[in-house]
Amino acid sequence: MRNDIIEYLKTEIKIRTENKNNKFGRGVLYHIEAVANNAELLANKYNADKEVCIIAAWLHDIASITDYDLYKDHHIHGAKIADEILRKFKYEEDKIELVKNCILNHRGSIENTRLSKEEQIIADADAISHFDSIPSLLYLAYKEKGMSIEDGANFVKNKLERSFRKLSDDSKIFYEDKFENVMGIFTPVSQLQKCF
Ligand SMILES: [Fe+2]
Ligand SMILES: [Fe+2]
């Protein structure tokens, strides 16, 4: 395991999220950490290259947090930044290619073909990461968007359902309990009010 690269990335990503050019707030660091944790879990499950998955997870949104202008095509810019960083560490050529493909194909919103297990893992880890950051989603709904209790609950619930639908079929089964547990929180507000 190239712990030198992983440790460098953890520090570098933290520094970039704290920089004023990061328009996504500190919460994005929780997102990236959650993607890295889920990528490791899924790499074990699918017998994939764990090192590549962890490195790709730490790098997958690097372009967005570095410069908001890169957000729209952050998968393309991110792959370029990853190439530069990993080359400095003299990482193996075939693994650099795999990491770059993971970054290029991580976005569920963009039509793409995922050829390797590692690419699918990063896309799945990115989608499921929302289930590890419910407080951030609630903060977004109630504090930043100023939503009512009901609208905020529906906003978060819909976002989570969309994320879950993006998962590969095997990962949907793997994360079924997590999905049920989290969705259980969103008892319709109309039902809650009957309790009082
Ligand atoms: Fe992304
Ligand atoms: Fe992401």
Tab-separated table of N, CA and C in Angstrom, residues 96-176:
chain	number	residue	atom	x	y	z
A	96	ILE	N	-1.914	4.666	-12.536
A	96	ILE	CA	-2.281	6.076	-12.793
A	96	ILE	C	-3.461	6.103	-13.781
A	97	GLU	N	-3.390	5.288	-14.813
A	97	GLU	CA	-4.470	5.235	-15.815
A	97	GLU	C	-5.799	4.836	-15.174
A	98	LEU	N	-5.727	3.848	-14.291
A	98	LEU	CA	-6.928	3.361	-13.620
A	98	LEU	C	-7.536	4.451	-12.722
A	99	VAL	N	-6.669	5.137	-11.972
A	99	VAL	CA	-7.144	6.236	-11.107
A	99	VAL	C	-7.803	7.306	-11.972
A	100	LYS	N	-7.160	7.650	-13.084
A	100	LYS	CA	-7.709	8.696	-13.958
A	100	LYS	C	-9.073	8.274	-14.524
A	101	ASN	N	-9.210	7.023	-14.897
A	101	ASN	CA	-10.513	6.553	-15.397
A	101	ASN	C	-11.585	6.598	-14.308
A	102	CYS	N	-11.183	6.287	-13.084
A	102	CYS	CA	-12.146	6.382	-11.963
A	102	CYS	C	-12.660	7.813	-11.831
A	103	ILE	N	-11.751	8.779	-11.958
A	103	ILE	CA	-12.138	10.188	-11.798
A	103	ILE	C	-12.987	10.630	-12.999
A	104	LEU	N	-12.568	10.240	-14.187
A	104	LEU	CA	-13.293	10.616	-15.417
A	104	LEU	C	-14.722	10.089	-15.422
A	105	ASN	N	-14.927	8.920	-14.831
A	105	ASN	CA	-16.241	8.261	-14.924
A	105	ASN	C	-17.005	8.211	-13.597
A	106	HIS	N	-16.684	9.111	-12.658
A	106	HIS	CA	-17.348	9.004	-11.349
A	106	HIS	C	-18.726	9.655	-11.324
A	107	ARG	N	-19.062	10.454	-12.317
A	107	ARG	CA	-20.287	11.253	-12.212
A	107	ARG	C	-21.507	10.531	-12.773
A	108	GLY	N	-22.487	10.344	-11.869
A	108	GLY	CA	-23.715	9.663	-12.276
A	108	GLY	C	-24.503	10.492	-13.278
A	109	SER	N	-24.296	11.821	-13.234
A	109	SER	CA	-25.086	12.719	-14.084
A	109	SER	C	-24.569	12.744	-15.521
A	110	ILE	N	-23.427	12.121	-15.764
A	110	ILE	CA	-22.838	12.170	-17.099
A	110	ILE	C	-22.805	10.772	-17.695
A	111	GLU	N	-23.249	10.689	-18.924
A	111	GLU	CA	-23.283	9.402	-19.637
A	111	GLU	C	-21.852	8.882	-19.786
A	112	ASN	N	-21.589	7.690	-19.303
A	112	ASN	CA	-20.228	7.171	-19.442
A	112	ASN	C	-20.218	5.639	-19.382
A	113	THR	N	-19.085	5.100	-19.740
A	113	THR	CA	-18.950	3.642	-19.690
A	113	THR	C	-17.883	3.324	-18.651
A	114	ARG	N	-18.265	2.507	-17.678
A	114	ARG	CA	-17.302	2.136	-16.643
A	114	ARG	C	-16.803	0.724	-16.936
A	115	LEU	N	-15.533	0.648	-17.281
A	115	LEU	CA	-15.021	-0.645	-17.713
A	115	LEU	C	-14.439	-1.466	-16.573
A	116	SER	N	-13.892	-0.796	-15.556
A	116	SER	CA	-13.231	-1.554	-14.481
A	116	SER	C	-14.083	-1.564	-13.212
A	117	LYS	N	-13.771	-2.540	-12.350
A	117	LYS	CA	-14.451	-2.628	-11.044
A	117	LYS	C	-14.191	-1.344	-10.266
A	118	GLU	N	-12.936	-0.863	-10.383
A	118	GLU	CA	-12.540	0.323	-9.610
A	118	GLU	C	-13.365	1.548	-10.009
A	119	GLU	N	-13.649	1.699	-11.309
A	119	GLU	CA	-14.456	2.849	-11.765
A	119	GLU	C	-15.871	2.774	-11.176
A	120	GLN	N	-16.453	1.573	-11.195
A	120	GLN	CA	-17.804	1.405	-10.647
A	120	GLN	C	-17.804	1.677	-9.147
A	121	ILE	N	-16.739	1.257	-8.476
A	121	ILE	CA	-16.650	1.452	-7.022
A	121	ILE	C	-16.631	2.936	-6.661
A	122	ILE	N	-15.858	3.730	-7.389
A	122	ILE	CA	-15.795	5.168	-7.065
A	122	ILE	C	-17.159	5.824	-7.332
A	123	ALA	N	-17.822	5.440	-8.423
A	123	ALA	CA	-19.149	5.999	-8.714
A	123	ALA	C	-20.136	5.600	-7.605
A	124	ASP	N	-20.081	4.337	-7.173
A	124	ASP	CA	-20.984	3.871	-6.102
A	124	ASP	C	-20.657	4.558	-4.770
A	125	ALA	N	-19.373	4.669	-4.457
A	125	ALA	CA	-18.962	5.291	-3.188
A	125	ALA	C	-19.384	6.758	-3.164
A	126	ASP	N	-19.313	7.415	-4.315
A	126	ASP	CA	-19.717	8.820	-4.412
A	126	ASP	C	-21.221	8.937	-4.151
A	127	ALA	N	-21.998	8.039	-4.741
A	127	ALA	CA	-23.459	8.086	-4.587
A	127	ALA	C	-23.885	7.762	-3.149
A	128	ILE	N	-23.278	6.763	-2.554
A	128	ILE	CA	-23.719	6.337	-1.211
A	128	ILE	C	-23.220	7.306	-0.131
A	129	SER	N	-22.219	8.122	-0.454
A	129	SER	CA	-21.622	9.006	0.566
A	129	SER	C	-22.652	9.942	1.202
A	130	HIS	N	-23.727	10.279	0.461
A	130	HIS	CA	-24.755	11.160	1.033
A	130	HIS	C	-25.385	10.551	2.280
A	131	PHE	N	-25.422	9.220	2.329
A	131	PHE	CA	-26.029	8.543	3.480
A	131	PHE	C	-25.171	8.666	4.729
A	132	ASP	N	-23.907	9.112	4.543
A	132	ASP	CA	-23.019	9.328	5.702
A	132	ASP	C	-22.953	10.806	6.071
A	133	SER	N	-23.710	11.638	5.354
A	133	SER	CA	-23.626	13.065	5.682
A	133	SER	C	-25.012	13.684	5.792
A	134	ILE	N	-25.890	12.990	6.501
A	134	ILE	CA	-27.263	13.494	6.694
A	134	ILE	C	-27.257	14.876	7.380
A	135	PRO	N	-26.433	15.083	8.433
A	135	PRO	CA	-26.448	16.417	9.056
A	135	PRO	C	-26.131	17.530	8.059
A	136	SER	N	-25.181	17.301	7.152
A	136	SER	CA	-24.841	18.336	6.157
A	136	SER	C	-26.017	18.596	5.226
A	137	LEU	N	-26.746	17.531	4.858
A	137	LEU	CA	-27.891	17.710	3.957
A	137	LEU	C	-29.014	18.482	4.653
A	138	LEU	N	-29.209	18.163	5.941
A	138	LEU	CA	-30.248	18.877	6.699
A	138	LEU	C	-29.873	20.353	6.866
A	139	TYR	N	-28.590	20.580	7.101
A	139	TYR	CA	-28.083	21.951	7.242
A	139	TYR	C	-28.357	22.732	5.952
A	140	LEU	N	-28.079	22.075	4.828
A	140	LEU	CA	-28.301	22.700	3.516
A	140	LEU	C	-29.777	23.063	3.339
A	141	ALA	N	-30.659	22.127	3.691
A	141	ALA	CA	-32.095	22.350	3.489
A	141	ALA	C	-32.636	23.438	4.422
A	142	TYR	N	-32.365	23.295	5.728
A	142	TYR	CA	-33.006	24.191	6.699
A	142	TYR	C	-32.278	25.518	6.869
A	143	LYS	N	-30.943	25.446	6.918
A	143	LYS	CA	-30.194	26.671	7.204
A	143	LYS	C	-29.922	27.447	5.912
A	144	GLU	N	-29.322	26.764	4.931
A	144	GLU	CA	-28.926	27.503	3.730
A	144	GLU	C	-30.093	27.785	2.788
A	145	LYS	N	-31.018	26.842	2.652
A	145	LYS	CA	-32.156	27.073	1.754
A	145	LYS	C	-33.381	27.600	2.494
A	146	GLY	N	-33.322	27.622	3.841
A	146	GLY	CA	-34.414	28.177	4.654
A	146	GLY	C	-35.741	27.444	4.467
A	147	MET	N	-35.711	26.145	4.253
A	147	MET	CA	-36.946	25.398	3.976
A	147	MET	C	-37.774	25.132	5.240
A	148	SER	N	-39.079	24.842	5.028
A	148	SER	CA	-39.940	24.446	6.150
A	148	SER	C	-39.569	23.013	6.537
A	149	ILE	N	-40.087	22.534	7.683
A	149	ILE	CA	-39.754	21.180	8.146
A	149	ILE	C	-40.117	20.156	7.069
A	150	GLU	N	-41.324	20.287	6.532
A	150	GLU	CA	-41.795	19.305	5.549
A	150	GLU	C	-41.005	19.377	4.234
A	151	ASP	N	-40.796	20.602	3.741
A	151	ASP	CA	-40.063	20.750	2.470
A	151	ASP	C	-38.625	20.259	2.618
A	152	GLY	N	-38.005	20.593	3.743
A	152	GLY	CA	-36.617	20.185	3.980
A	152	GLY	C	-36.500	18.665	4.034
A	153	ALA	N	-37.462	18.034	4.721
A	153	ALA	CA	-37.441	16.569	4.837
A	153	ALA	C	-37.604	15.934	3.447
A	154	ASN	N	-38.529	16.488	2.661
A	154	ASN	CA	-38.737	15.948	1.310
A	154	ASN	C	-37.524	16.167	0.420
A	155	PHE	N	-36.896	17.328	0.560
A	155	PHE	CA	-35.714	17.648	-0.239
A	155	PHE	C	-34.604	16.623	0.030
A	156	VAL	N	-34.335	16.376	1.315
A	156	VAL	CA	-33.254	15.442	1.682
A	156	VAL	C	-33.632	14.013	1.262
A	157	LYS	N	-34.889	13.644	1.521
A	157	LYS	CA	-35.349	12.299	1.181
A	157	LYS	C	-35.227	12.036	-0.335
A	158	ASN	N	-35.652	13.011	-1.137
A	158	ASN	CA	-35.571	12.841	-2.600
A	158	ASN	C	-34.132	12.748	-3.081
A	159	LYS	N	-33.282	13.563	-2.458
A	159	LYS	CA	-31.867	13.555	-2.832
A	159	LYS	C	-31.271	12.167	-2.543
A	160	LEU	N	-31.626	11.632	-1.371
A	160	LEU	CA	-31.089	10.318	-0.984
A	160	LEU	C	-31.619	9.221	-1.911
A	161	GLU	N	-32.906	9.311	-2.255
A	161	GLU	CA	-33.482	8.293	-3.154
A	161	GLU	C	-32.809	8.334	-4.527
A	162	ARG	N	-32.551	9.544	-5.006
A	162	ARG	CA	-31.860	9.679	-6.313
A	162	ARG	C	-30.463	9.072	-6.243
A	163	SER	N	-29.756	9.362	-5.145
A	163	SER	CA	-28.395	8.817	-4.990
A	163	SER	C	-28.421	7.299	-4.969
A	164	PHE	N	-29.386	6.742	-4.248
A	164	PHE	CA	-29.454	5.283	-4.129
A	164	PHE	C	-29.729	4.635	-5.496
A	165	ARG	N	-30.575	5.291	-6.281
A	165	ARG	CA	-30.901	4.744	-7.611
A	165	ARG	C	-29.686	4.702	-8.534
A	166	LYS	N	-28.684	5.560	-8.264
A	166	LYS	CA	-27.485	5.594	-9.110
A	166	LYS	C	-26.562	4.402	-8.864
A	167	LEU	N	-26.756	3.704	-7.736
A	167	LEU	CA	-25.857	2.593	-7.409
A	167	LEU	C	-25.984	1.438	-8.397
A	168	SER	N	-24.895	0.681	-8.543
A	168	SER	CA	-24.962	-0.545	-9.336
A	168	SER	C	-25.894	-1.521	-8.598
A	169	ASP	N	-26.415	-2.513	-9.307
A	169	ASP	CA	-27.382	-3.434	-8.695
A	169	ASP	C	-26.797	-4.158	-7.474
A	170	ASP	N	-25.544	-4.611	-7.584
A	170	ASP	CA	-24.919	-5.321	-6.449
A	170	ASP	C	-24.770	-4.404	-5.235
A	171	SER	N	-24.397	-3.162	-5.488
A	171	SER	CA	-24.219	-2.237	-4.363
A	171	SER	C	-25.554	-1.849	-3.736
A	172	LYS	N	-26.620	-1.861	-4.528
A	172	LYS	CA	-27.962	-1.597	-3.962
A	172	LYS	C	-28.273	-2.670	-2.916
A	173	ILE	N	-27.924	-3.895	-3.230
A	173	ILE	CA	-28.183	-4.985	-2.282
A	173	ILE	C	-27.271	-4.826	-1.059
A	174	PHE	N	-26.004	-4.516	-1.321
A	174	PHE	CA	-25.014	-4.363	-0.240
A	174	PHE	C	-25.435	-3.272	0.764
A	175	TYR	N	-26.013	-2.177	0.247
A	175	TYR	CA	-26.343	-1.041	1.116
A	175	TYR	C	-27.840	-0.988	1.483
A	176	GLU	N	-28.544	-2.087	1.257
A	176	GLU	CA	-29.996	-2.096	1.496
A	176	GLU	C	-30.366	-1.688	2.931
